[in-house]
Coordinates of C-alpha atoms in Angstrom, one line a residue:
Chain A
X1 CA 18.3 21.8 -2.2
X2 CA 14.8 20.3 -2.2
X3 CA 16.1 17.4 -4.3
X4 CA 18.7 16.3 -1.7
X5 CA 16.8 17.2 1.4
X6 CA 16.9 13.8 3.0
X7 CA 20.6 13.3 2.2
X8 CA 21.3 16.7 3.7
X9 CA 19.5 15.8 6.9
X10 CA 21.4 12.6 7.1
X11 CA 24.7 14.3 6.6
X12 CA 23.8 17.0 9.1
X13 CA 23.1 14.4 11.8
X14 CA 26.3 12.6 10.9
X15 CA 28.4 15.7 11.1
X16 CA 26.8 16.8 14.3
X17 CA 27.6 13.4 15.9
X18 CA 31.1 13.5 14.4
X19 CA 31.9 17.0 15.8
X20 CA 30.6 15.9 19.2
X21 CA 33.3 13.2 19.2
X22 CA 31.1 10.1 18.8
X23 CA 33.1 7.2 17.5
X24 CA 32.4 6.0 13.9
X25 CA 30.7 2.8 14.9
X26 CA 28.3 4.4 17.3
X27 CA 27.7 7.1 14.7
X28 CA 26.6 4.5 12.2
X29 CA 24.5 2.8 14.8
X30 CA 22.7 6.1 15.6
X31 CA 22.2 6.8 11.9
X32 CA 20.7 3.4 11.3
X33 CA 18.3 3.9 14.3
X34 CA 17.3 7.3 13.0
X35 CA 16.6 5.8 9.6
X36 CA 14.5 2.9 11.0
X37 CA 12.6 5.2 13.3
X38 CA 11.8 7.4 10.3
X39 CA 10.5 4.4 8.4
X40 CA 8.4 3.3 11.3
X41 CA 6.9 6.7 11.7
X42 CA 6.3 7.1 8.0
X43 CA 4.6 3.7 7.7
X44 CA 2.4 4.2 10.8
X45 CA 1.3 7.7 9.8
X46 CA 0.6 6.6 6.3
X47 CA -1.3 3.5 7.4
X48 CA -3.5 5.7 9.5
X49 CA -4.2 8.2 6.8
X50 CA -4.7 5.5 4.1
X51 CA -7.7 4.2 6.1
X52 CA -9.1 7.7 5.8
X53 CA -8.3 7.8 2.1
X54 CA -9.9 4.4 1.6
X55 CA -13.1 5.6 3.2
X56 CA -13.1 8.8 1.2
X57 CA -12.6 6.9 -2.1
X58 CA -15.3 4.5 -1.1
X59 CA -17.6 7.4 -0.4
X60 CA -16.9 9.0 -3.7
X61 CA -17.4 5.7 -5.6
X62 CA -20.8 5.2 -3.8
X63 CA -21.9 8.8 -4.3
X64 CA -21.8 9.7 -0.6
X65 CA -19.5 12.0 1.4
X66 CA -17.5 9.7 3.7
X67 CA -16.1 10.7 7.0
X68 CA -16.4 14.5 7.4
X69 CA -17.1 15.4 11.0
X70 CA -13.9 14.9 13.1
X71 CA -11.4 17.6 12.3
X72 CA -11.3 19.6 9.0
X73 CA -12.9 17.5 6.2
X74 CA -12.9 14.5 8.6
X75 CA -9.1 14.3 8.6
X76 CA -8.9 13.3 12.2
X77 CA -11.5 10.5 12.0
X78 CA -8.9 7.7 11.8
X79 CA -6.9 9.2 14.7
X80 CA -10.0 9.2 16.8
X81 CA -10.7 5.6 15.7
X82 CA -7.2 4.5 16.8
X83 CA -7.7 6.3 20.1
X84 CA -10.9 4.3 20.6
X85 CA -9.3 1.0 19.7
X86 CA -6.3 1.6 22.1
X87 CA -8.6 2.4 25.0
X88 CA -10.6 -0.8 24.4
X89 CA -10.1 -3.8 26.7
X90 CA -7.9 -6.6 25.3
X91 CA -10.2 -9.6 25.4
X92 CA -8.5 -13.0 25.3
X93 CA -10.9 -15.8 24.7
X94 CA -10.6 -18.8 27.1
X95 CA -9.3 -21.5 24.8
X96 CA -6.8 -19.5 22.7
X97 CA -3.1 -20.2 22.6
X98 CA -2.3 -17.1 24.7
X99 CA 1.3 -16.3 23.7
X100 CA 0.8 -16.9 20.0
X101 CA -2.5 -15.0 20.1
X102 CA -0.8 -11.9 21.5
X103 CA 2.4 -12.4 19.4
X104 CA 0.7 -12.4 16.0
X105 CA -0.5 -8.8 15.9
X106 CA 2.8 -7.6 17.1
X107 CA 4.8 -9.6 14.6
X108 CA 2.5 -8.7 11.7
X109 CA 4.2 -5.3 11.3
X110 CA 7.8 -6.7 11.1
X111 CA 7.9 -7.7 7.4
X112 CA 6.6 -4.4 6.0
X113 CA 8.9 -2.3 8.2
X114 CA 11.9 -4.5 7.3
X115 CA 11.1 -4.4 3.5
X116 CA 10.8 -0.6 3.4
X117 CA 14.4 -0.2 4.5
X118 CA 15.7 -1.4 1.1
X119 CA 13.3 0.5 -1.1
X120 CA 14.9 3.4 -2.9
X121 CA 12.5 6.3 -2.6
X122 CA 14.6 8.9 -4.3
X123 CA 17.9 9.4 -6.1
X124 CA 20.6 7.7 -3.8
X125 CA 18.0 7.7 -1.0
X126 CA 17.4 4.4 0.8
X127 CA 18.1 3.2 4.3
X128 CA 20.2 0.2 3.2
X129 CA 21.6 -0.2 -0.3
X130 CA 21.4 -4.0 -0.7
X131 CA 22.9 -5.6 -3.8
X132 CA 20.1 -8.2 -3.9
X133 CA 17.3 -6.0 -2.7
X134 CA 14.6 -7.6 -4.9
X135 CA 15.4 -11.0 -3.4
X136 CA 15.4 -9.6 0.1
X137 CA 11.9 -8.1 -0.4
X138 CA 10.4 -11.4 -1.4
X139 CA 12.2 -13.4 1.3
X140 CA 10.8 -11.2 4.0
X141 CA 7.4 -10.8 2.4
X142 CA 7.0 -14.6 2.4
X143 CA 7.3 -14.6 6.2
X144 CA 4.0 -12.6 6.6
X145 CA 2.1 -15.7 5.5
X146 CA 3.3 -17.5 8.6
X147 CA 2.3 -14.6 10.9
X148 CA -1.3 -14.4 9.5
X149 CA -1.5 -18.2 10.0
X150 CA -0.3 -17.9 13.6
X151 CA -3.1 -15.4 14.3
X152 CA -5.7 -17.6 12.8
X153 CA -4.5 -20.8 14.3
X154 CA -4.0 -19.6 17.8
X155 CA -7.6 -18.3 18.0
X156 CA -9.0 -21.9 18.2
X157 CA -12.0 -20.9 16.2
X158 CA -13.2 -22.7 13.1
X159 CA -13.6 -19.6 11.1
X160 CA -10.2 -18.3 12.0
X161 CA -8.7 -21.7 11.0
X162 CA -10.5 -21.7 7.7
X163 CA -9.3 -18.1 7.1
X164 CA -5.7 -18.9 7.9
X165 CA -5.7 -22.0 5.7
X166 CA -7.0 -19.7 2.9
X167 CA -4.2 -17.2 3.6
X168 CA -1.6 -19.9 3.2
X169 CA -3.0 -21.5 0.0
X170 CA -3.7 -18.1 -1.5
X171 CA -0.3 -16.5 -0.7
X172 CA 1.7 -19.5 -1.7
X173 CA -0.2 -19.8 -5.0
X174 CA 0.3 -16.2 -5.9
X175 CA 3.9 -15.9 -4.8
X176 CA 4.9 -18.2 -7.7
X177 CA 3.5 -16.2 -10.6
X178 CA 4.7 -13.0 -9.0
X179 CA 8.3 -14.1 -8.9
X180 CA 8.1 -15.8 -12.3
X181 CA 6.7 -12.5 -13.8
X182 CA 9.6 -10.6 -12.4
X183 CA 12.1 -12.9 -14.0
X184 CA 11.4 -11.0 -17.3
X185 CA 12.4 -7.7 -15.7
X186 CA 15.5 -9.3 -14.0
X187 CA 16.6 -10.8 -17.4
X188 CA 16.5 -7.4 -19.0
X189 CA 18.3 -5.5 -16.2
X190 CA 20.7 -8.3 -15.3
X191 CA 20.7 -7.2 -11.6
X192 CA 18.7 -7.7 -8.4
X193 CA 19.7 -4.2 -7.1
X194 CA 16.5 -2.1 -6.9
X195 CA 18.4 1.1 -7.8
X196 CA 19.8 -0.5 -10.9
X197 CA 16.4 -1.7 -11.9
X198 CA 15.2 1.9 -11.7
X199 CA 18.1 3.2 -13.7
X200 CA 17.5 0.6 -16.4
X201 CA 14.1 2.3 -17.0
X202 CA 15.7 5.6 -18.1
X203 CA 14.5 5.2 -21.7
X204 CA 11.3 3.3 -21.2
X205 CA 9.4 2.1 -18.1
X206 CA 9.0 -1.6 -17.8
X207 CA 5.3 -1.2 -17.9
X208 CA 5.8 -0.6 -21.6
X209 CA 8.4 -3.3 -22.4
X210 CA 7.0 -5.9 -20.0
X211 CA 3.2 -5.3 -20.0
X212 CA 2.3 -8.9 -19.3
X213 CA 4.7 -9.1 -16.4
X214 CA 3.2 -5.9 -15.0
X215 CA -0.4 -7.3 -15.2
X216 CA 0.6 -10.6 -13.6
X217 CA 2.7 -8.8 -10.9
X218 CA -0.1 -6.4 -10.1
X219 CA -2.8 -9.1 -9.9
X220 CA -0.6 -11.2 -7.7
X221 CA 0.2 -8.2 -5.5
X222 CA -3.5 -7.6 -4.9
X223 CA -3.9 -11.2 -4.0
X224 CA -0.8 -11.1 -1.7
X225 CA -2.3 -8.1 0.1
X226 CA -5.6 -10.0 0.6
X227 CA -7.5 -7.2 -1.0
X228 CA -10.8 -7.3 -2.9
X229 CA -11.5 -9.1 -5.2
X230 CA -9.1 -11.6 -3.6
X231 CA -9.9 -11.0 0.1
X232 CA -11.1 -14.6 0.7
X233 CA -9.3 -14.8 4.0
X234 CA -11.6 -12.3 5.6
X235 CA -14.7 -12.9 3.4
X236 CA -17.2 -11.6 6.0
X237 CA -20.1 -13.2 4.2
X238 CA -18.5 -16.7 4.6
X239 CA -16.1 -16.8 7.5
X240 CA -16.9 -13.6 9.6
X241 CA -13.4 -12.0 9.5
X242 CA -11.1 -15.0 8.9
X243 CA -8.0 -14.9 11.1
X244 CA -9.1 -11.7 12.8
X245 CA -12.4 -13.1 14.1
X246 CA -11.3 -13.3 17.8
X247 CA -9.3 -10.1 17.8
X248 CA -10.7 -6.9 19.3
X249 CA -9.3 -3.5 20.2
X250 CA -5.7 -2.9 19.3
X251 CA -5.0 -6.5 18.2
X252 CA -7.5 -6.0 15.4
X253 CA -6.2 -2.5 14.7
X254 CA -2.7 -3.9 14.2
X255 CA -3.9 -6.4 11.5
X256 CA -6.0 -3.7 10.0
X257 CA -3.1 -1.2 9.8
X258 CA -0.7 -3.9 8.6
X259 CA -3.0 -4.4 5.6
X260 CA -2.4 -0.8 4.6
X261 CA 1.4 -1.2 5.3
X262 CA 1.4 -4.2 2.9
X263 CA -0.5 -2.1 0.3
X264 CA 2.2 0.5 0.6
X265 CA 4.9 -2.1 0.1
X266 CA 3.1 -3.5 -2.9
X267 CA 2.6 -0.1 -4.4
X268 CA 6.2 0.9 -3.8
X269 CA 7.4 -2.3 -5.4
X270 CA 5.2 -1.8 -8.4
X271 CA 6.5 1.8 -8.7
X272 CA 10.2 0.6 -8.5
X273 CA 9.8 -2.3 -10.8
X274 CA 7.4 -1.1 -13.5
X275 CA 6.8 2.7 -13.2
X276 CA 10.4 3.9 -13.2
X277 CA 10.7 4.5 -9.5
X278 CA 12.0 8.0 -8.8
X279 CA 12.7 8.8 -12.4
X280 CA 10.9 11.9 -13.6
X281 CA 8.8 11.3 -16.8
X282 CA 8.9 13.8 -19.7
X283 CA 12.1 15.4 -18.3
X284 CA 10.2 17.1 -15.5
X285 CA 13.3 17.0 -13.3
X286 CA 12.5 20.3 -11.4
X287 CA 10.2 18.2 -9.2
X288 CA 12.4 16.4 -6.7
X289 CA 12.9 12.6 -7.3
X290 CA 11.4 11.5 -4.0
X291 CA 8.3 13.5 -4.7
X292 CA 7.9 11.6 -8.0
X293 CA 8.3 8.4 -6.2
X294 CA 5.6 9.2 -3.7
X295 CA 3.2 10.5 -6.4
X296 CA 3.5 7.3 -8.4
X297 CA 3.1 5.2 -5.2
X298 CA -0.1 7.0 -4.2
X299 CA -1.5 6.6 -7.8
X300 CA -0.9 2.8 -7.5
X301 CA -2.5 2.8 -4.0
X302 CA -5.5 4.6 -5.5
X303 CA -5.8 1.9 -8.1
X304 CA -5.8 -0.7 -5.3
X305 CA -8.7 1.1 -3.7
X306 CA -10.4 1.6 -7.0
X307 CA -10.3 -2.2 -7.6
X308 CA -11.7 -2.8 -4.1
X309 CA -14.8 -0.7 -4.6
X310 CA -15.4 -1.9 -8.1
X311 CA -15.2 -5.7 -8.2
X312 CA -17.1 -8.3 -6.2
X313 CA -15.3 -11.0 -4.3
X314 CA -14.4 -14.2 -6.2
X315 CA -14.7 -17.8 -4.9
X316 CA -11.8 -19.6 -3.3
X317 CA -11.6 -22.3 -6.0
X318 CA -11.8 -19.6 -8.7
X319 CA -9.0 -17.8 -7.1
X320 CA -6.7 -20.7 -6.9
X321 CA -7.7 -22.0 -10.3
X322 CA -6.9 -18.5 -11.8
X323 CA -3.5 -18.5 -10.2
X324 CA -2.4 -21.9 -11.2
X325 CA -4.1 -22.2 -14.6
X326 CA -3.8 -18.7 -16.0
X327 CA -1.1 -16.7 -14.2
X328 CA 1.6 -19.4 -13.9
X329 CA 1.5 -20.5 -17.5
X330 CA 1.2 -16.9 -18.7
X331 CA 4.3 -15.9 -16.6
X332 CA 6.3 -18.9 -17.9
X333 CA 5.3 -17.9 -21.5
X334 CA 6.4 -14.3 -20.6
X335 CA 9.9 -15.6 -19.7
X336 CA 10.3 -17.4 -23.0
X337 CA 9.0 -14.5 -25.1
X338 CA 11.4 -12.1 -23.2
X339 CA 14.3 -14.4 -23.8
X340 CA 13.6 -14.7 -27.5
X341 CA 13.0 -11.0 -27.7
X342 CA 16.4 -10.3 -26.0
X343 CA 18.1 -12.5 -28.6
X344 CA 16.4 -10.8 -31.5
X345 CA 17.4 -7.4 -30.1
X346 CA 21.0 -8.6 -29.7
X347 CA 21.0 -10.0 -33.2
X348 CA 19.8 -6.7 -34.6
X349 CA 22.7 -5.1 -32.7
X350 CA 20.6 -2.7 -30.5
Chain B
X1 CA 34.9 -10.5 8.5
X2 CA 36.4 -8.1 11.1
X3 CA 36.3 -9.8 14.5
X4 CA 35.2 -7.1 16.9
X5 CA 33.5 -7.5 20.2
X6 CA 30.0 -6.8 18.8
X7 CA 30.4 -9.6 16.3
X8 CA 31.3 -12.0 19.1
X9 CA 28.3 -10.8 21.3
X10 CA 26.0 -11.2 18.3
X11 CA 27.3 -14.7 17.6
X12 CA 26.7 -15.9 21.1
X13 CA 23.2 -14.4 21.2
X14 CA 22.3 -16.0 17.9
X15 CA 23.9 -19.3 18.9
X16 CA 21.9 -19.3 22.1
X17 CA 18.6 -18.7 20.2
X18 CA 19.5 -21.4 17.6
X19 CA 20.3 -24.0 20.3
X20 CA 17.4 -23.0 22.5
X21 CA 14.8 -23.1 19.8
X22 CA 16.3 -26.4 18.4
X23 CA 15.8 -28.0 21.8
X24 CA 12.3 -26.6 22.1
X25 CA 11.4 -28.1 18.7
X26 CA 11.7 -31.6 20.1
X27 CA 10.7 -30.7 23.7
X28 CA 7.3 -29.0 23.2
X29 CA 4.2 -31.2 23.0
X30 CA 2.3 -29.2 20.4
X31 CA 3.6 -29.7 16.9
X32 CA 2.5 -26.3 15.8
X33 CA 4.8 -24.8 18.4
X34 CA 7.5 -27.0 17.1
X35 CA 7.1 -25.5 13.6
X36 CA 7.3 -22.0 14.9
X37 CA 10.4 -22.8 16.9
X38 CA 11.8 -24.3 13.7
X39 CA 11.1 -21.0 11.9
X40 CA 12.8 -19.1 14.7
X41 CA 15.8 -21.4 14.4
X42 CA 16.1 -21.0 10.7
X43 CA 15.9 -17.2 10.9
X44 CA 18.6 -17.0 13.5
X45 CA 20.8 -19.2 11.3
X46 CA 20.3 -16.5 8.6
X47 CA 21.7 -14.1 11.2
X48 CA 24.8 -16.3 11.5
X49 CA 25.2 -16.1 7.7
X50 CA 24.9 -12.3 7.9
X51 CA 27.7 -12.2 10.5
X52 CA 29.8 -14.0 7.9
X53 CA 29.0 -11.4 5.3
X54 CA 27.1 -14.0 3.2
X55 CA 24.0 -11.9 2.5
X56 CA 22.9 -14.0 -0.4
X57 CA 22.9 -17.2 1.6
X58 CA 21.1 -15.5 4.5
X59 CA 18.3 -14.3 2.3
X60 CA 18.0 -17.8 0.6
X61 CA 17.9 -19.3 4.1
X62 CA 14.9 -17.1 5.0
X63 CA 13.2 -17.6 1.7
X64 CA 13.6 -21.3 1.4
X65 CA 13.6 -22.6 5.0
X66 CA 11.5 -20.1 6.9
X67 CA 9.3 -19.1 4.0
X68 CA 8.8 -22.4 2.2
X69 CA 9.7 -25.4 4.3
X70 CA 7.8 -24.2 7.4
X71 CA 4.7 -23.5 5.2
X72 CA 5.0 -27.0 3.7
X73 CA 5.1 -28.5 7.2
X74 CA 2.0 -26.4 8.2
X75 CA 0.2 -27.8 5.1
X76 CA 1.0 -31.3 6.4
X77 CA -0.2 -30.5 9.9
X78 CA -3.5 -29.0 8.7
X79 CA -4.2 -31.9 6.3
X80 CA -3.7 -34.6 9.0
X81 CA -5.1 -32.6 12.0
X82 CA -5.6 -34.3 15.3
X83 CA -8.6 -33.6 17.5
X84 CA -6.3 -32.6 20.4
X85 CA -3.4 -30.5 19.2
X86 CA -1.9 -30.4 22.6
X87 CA -0.8 -34.0 22.3
X88 CA 0.3 -33.9 18.7
X89 CA 4.1 -34.1 19.2
X90 CA 4.2 -37.2 21.4
X91 CA 7.1 -38.7 23.4
X92 CA 7.7 -42.4 23.6
X93 CA 9.6 -44.8 25.7
X94 CA 12.2 -46.1 23.3
X95 CA 15.1 -44.7 25.4
X96 CA 17.5 -47.6 24.7
X97 CA 17.4 -47.1 20.9
X98 CA 17.6 -43.4 21.3
X99 CA 20.6 -43.7 23.6
X100 CA 22.3 -45.9 21.1
X101 CA 21.8 -43.4 18.2
X102 CA 22.9 -40.5 20.3
X103 CA 26.0 -42.4 21.5
X104 CA 26.9 -43.3 17.9
X105 CA 26.4 -39.7 16.8
X106 CA 28.6 -38.4 19.6
X107 CA 31.2 -41.0 18.8
X108 CA 31.3 -39.8 15.1
X109 CA 31.6 -36.2 16.3
X110 CA 34.4 -37.1 18.7
X111 CA 36.4 -39.0 16.0
X112 CA 36.0 -36.1 13.6
X113 CA 36.9 -33.5 16.2
X114 CA 40.0 -35.6 17.0
X115 CA 41.0 -35.7 13.4
X116 CA 40.5 -32.0 12.7
X117 CA 43.8 -30.0 12.8
X118 CA 41.9 -26.9 14.3
X119 CA 44.0 -24.5 12.3
X120 CA 42.6 -21.0 11.6
X121 CA 40.3 -21.6 8.7
X122 CA 39.4 -17.9 8.0
X123 CA 41.1 -16.6 4.9
X124 CA 42.6 -13.1 4.8
X125 CA 41.0 -12.3 1.5
X126 CA 38.1 -9.9 2.1
X127 CA 34.6 -11.2 1.2
X128 CA 33.7 -9.8 -2.2
X129 CA 31.0 -7.2 -2.0
X130 CA 29.1 -8.8 -4.8
X131 CA 29.0 -12.4 -3.7
X132 CA 25.9 -13.1 -5.9
X133 CA 27.9 -12.4 -9.1
X134 CA 30.5 -15.0 -8.0
X135 CA 27.9 -17.6 -7.1
X136 CA 26.0 -17.0 -10.3
X137 CA 29.3 -17.2 -12.3
X138 CA 30.2 -20.5 -10.7
X139 CA 26.6 -21.9 -11.2
X140 CA 26.7 -21.2 -14.9
X141 CA 30.3 -22.3 -15.6
X142 CA 31.7 -25.0 -13.3
X143 CA 28.4 -26.4 -12.0
X144 CA 26.3 -25.8 -15.1
X145 CA 25.1 -29.4 -15.5
X146 CA 23.7 -29.9 -12.0
X147 CA 22.2 -26.4 -12.2
X148 CA 20.5 -27.1 -15.5
X149 CA 19.2 -30.5 -14.3
X150 CA 17.7 -28.8 -11.2
X151 CA 16.2 -26.1 -13.3
X152 CA 14.7 -28.7 -15.6
X153 CA 13.3 -30.7 -12.7
X154 CA 11.7 -27.6 -11.2
X155 CA 10.1 -26.6 -14.5
X156 CA 8.8 -30.1 -14.9
X157 CA 7.4 -30.0 -11.4
X158 CA 5.7 -26.7 -12.1
X159 CA 4.2 -27.8 -15.4
X160 CA 3.1 -31.0 -13.6
X161 CA 1.3 -28.9 -11.0
X162 CA -0.5 -27.0 -13.7
X163 CA -1.5 -30.2 -15.4
X164 CA -2.9 -31.6 -12.2
X165 CA -4.9 -28.5 -11.6
X166 CA -6.3 -28.7 -15.1
X167 CA -7.3 -32.4 -14.8
X168 CA -9.5 -31.7 -11.7
X169 CA -11.3 -29.1 -13.7
X170 CA -12.0 -31.6 -16.6
X171 CA -13.4 -34.1 -14.1
X172 CA -15.6 -31.4 -12.6
X173 CA -17.1 -30.6 -16.0
X174 CA -18.1 -34.2 -16.6

């Protein structure tokens, strides 16, 4: 009952529309819209509350309380913040490329929202079951580089431009080890379908059989999300706020919330690829599969925040050097070792 | 591919976006706008592939063209940046040469269009649900030598990039 709650809701809506005499094509269209709306609401609400979580985690790490005035335990603090940001005037500086300047904060949410539609968040639960889901995720994720760059470039500000150049070089450099690291997982599973990748972890999560790939993937994910210690693009001690420098009010808030949406995507992908997705560990199947998925996802999100408040920022040359000289060779070596290991296992007849 | 009215509507909308953005690529004066129109053009072409049930090709189109080619062009733009970006995609007066090239291209298109039989090229066999398996199978059987050569080339390029990055560090230490 609790296990299949989302499937039951979907079937209920489908039956309701079917009994009302809606043709099958429109029925599917409505179902897709319902799913996409659910994803949008889920991501926006989460992005809002993750800001609160981040501030609470920061407070805990620095031995202070964090937001605690607005609402019970400060839970409404970020809602109030968004209310303030919405009511602020949208300031467009004189020399900016107006259309692109306004387009960038709108478009920045498209990649995370699109990606979430293929992520399986429970047994047989996903908006779209794509056969090459993993590929789709990376294709769409690579687009967000372009959108960050639009924001920085259209501002006509030297700090924005520096920040957006950093975004491009950083994201391009870390996409490579990320994909190469995942080749190990894909070789073992033999499929790009995210559900099949999860099912292949029935006996052992890939964090155990592919620890190097997990480390590379996680480091690259932190870099792709532009989080500390790799938040060079908005290194406030060097370039003010990078691409966001000229943005105020809701434009800034969109970039800010998109950062948390990207963290959610990265955490969800880490969960799917290395932590067994919705599979219950130790046979604790009485807890519904989707709950397991979200528990694992929030644990990974917590690790993201833990990293942020623990490590200092690195330099841009250190960042790029680390990506090209350490992560890329290491991920190439991981592919070879995985291939040899698979042959040995096959020779042993496992 | 079942041809229903929605597919036709989607096709014409995508075609309009593709042609419109393709014209804008050469028409706008700012080269950065050209790149963004190029990205829009590539992504709408992925939409055409989706209409043809070629999901794998659509995703490759987004990954390679919109994700990688546009970024590479942006790198180029940023490395050779002009003082005034508003005049970075200039027009010139070589209309005679351009007219000749266009006339020749149109002539080739016309000849090819005349030679084409214009029979219905869509096959009645449904598109396999798992097109990736078919493409992968073909790449590793019939086209294995070009595939391996390309793979080797990419690995060499990757290792070359790592070696270049290392060399800069050695110089810095001296």
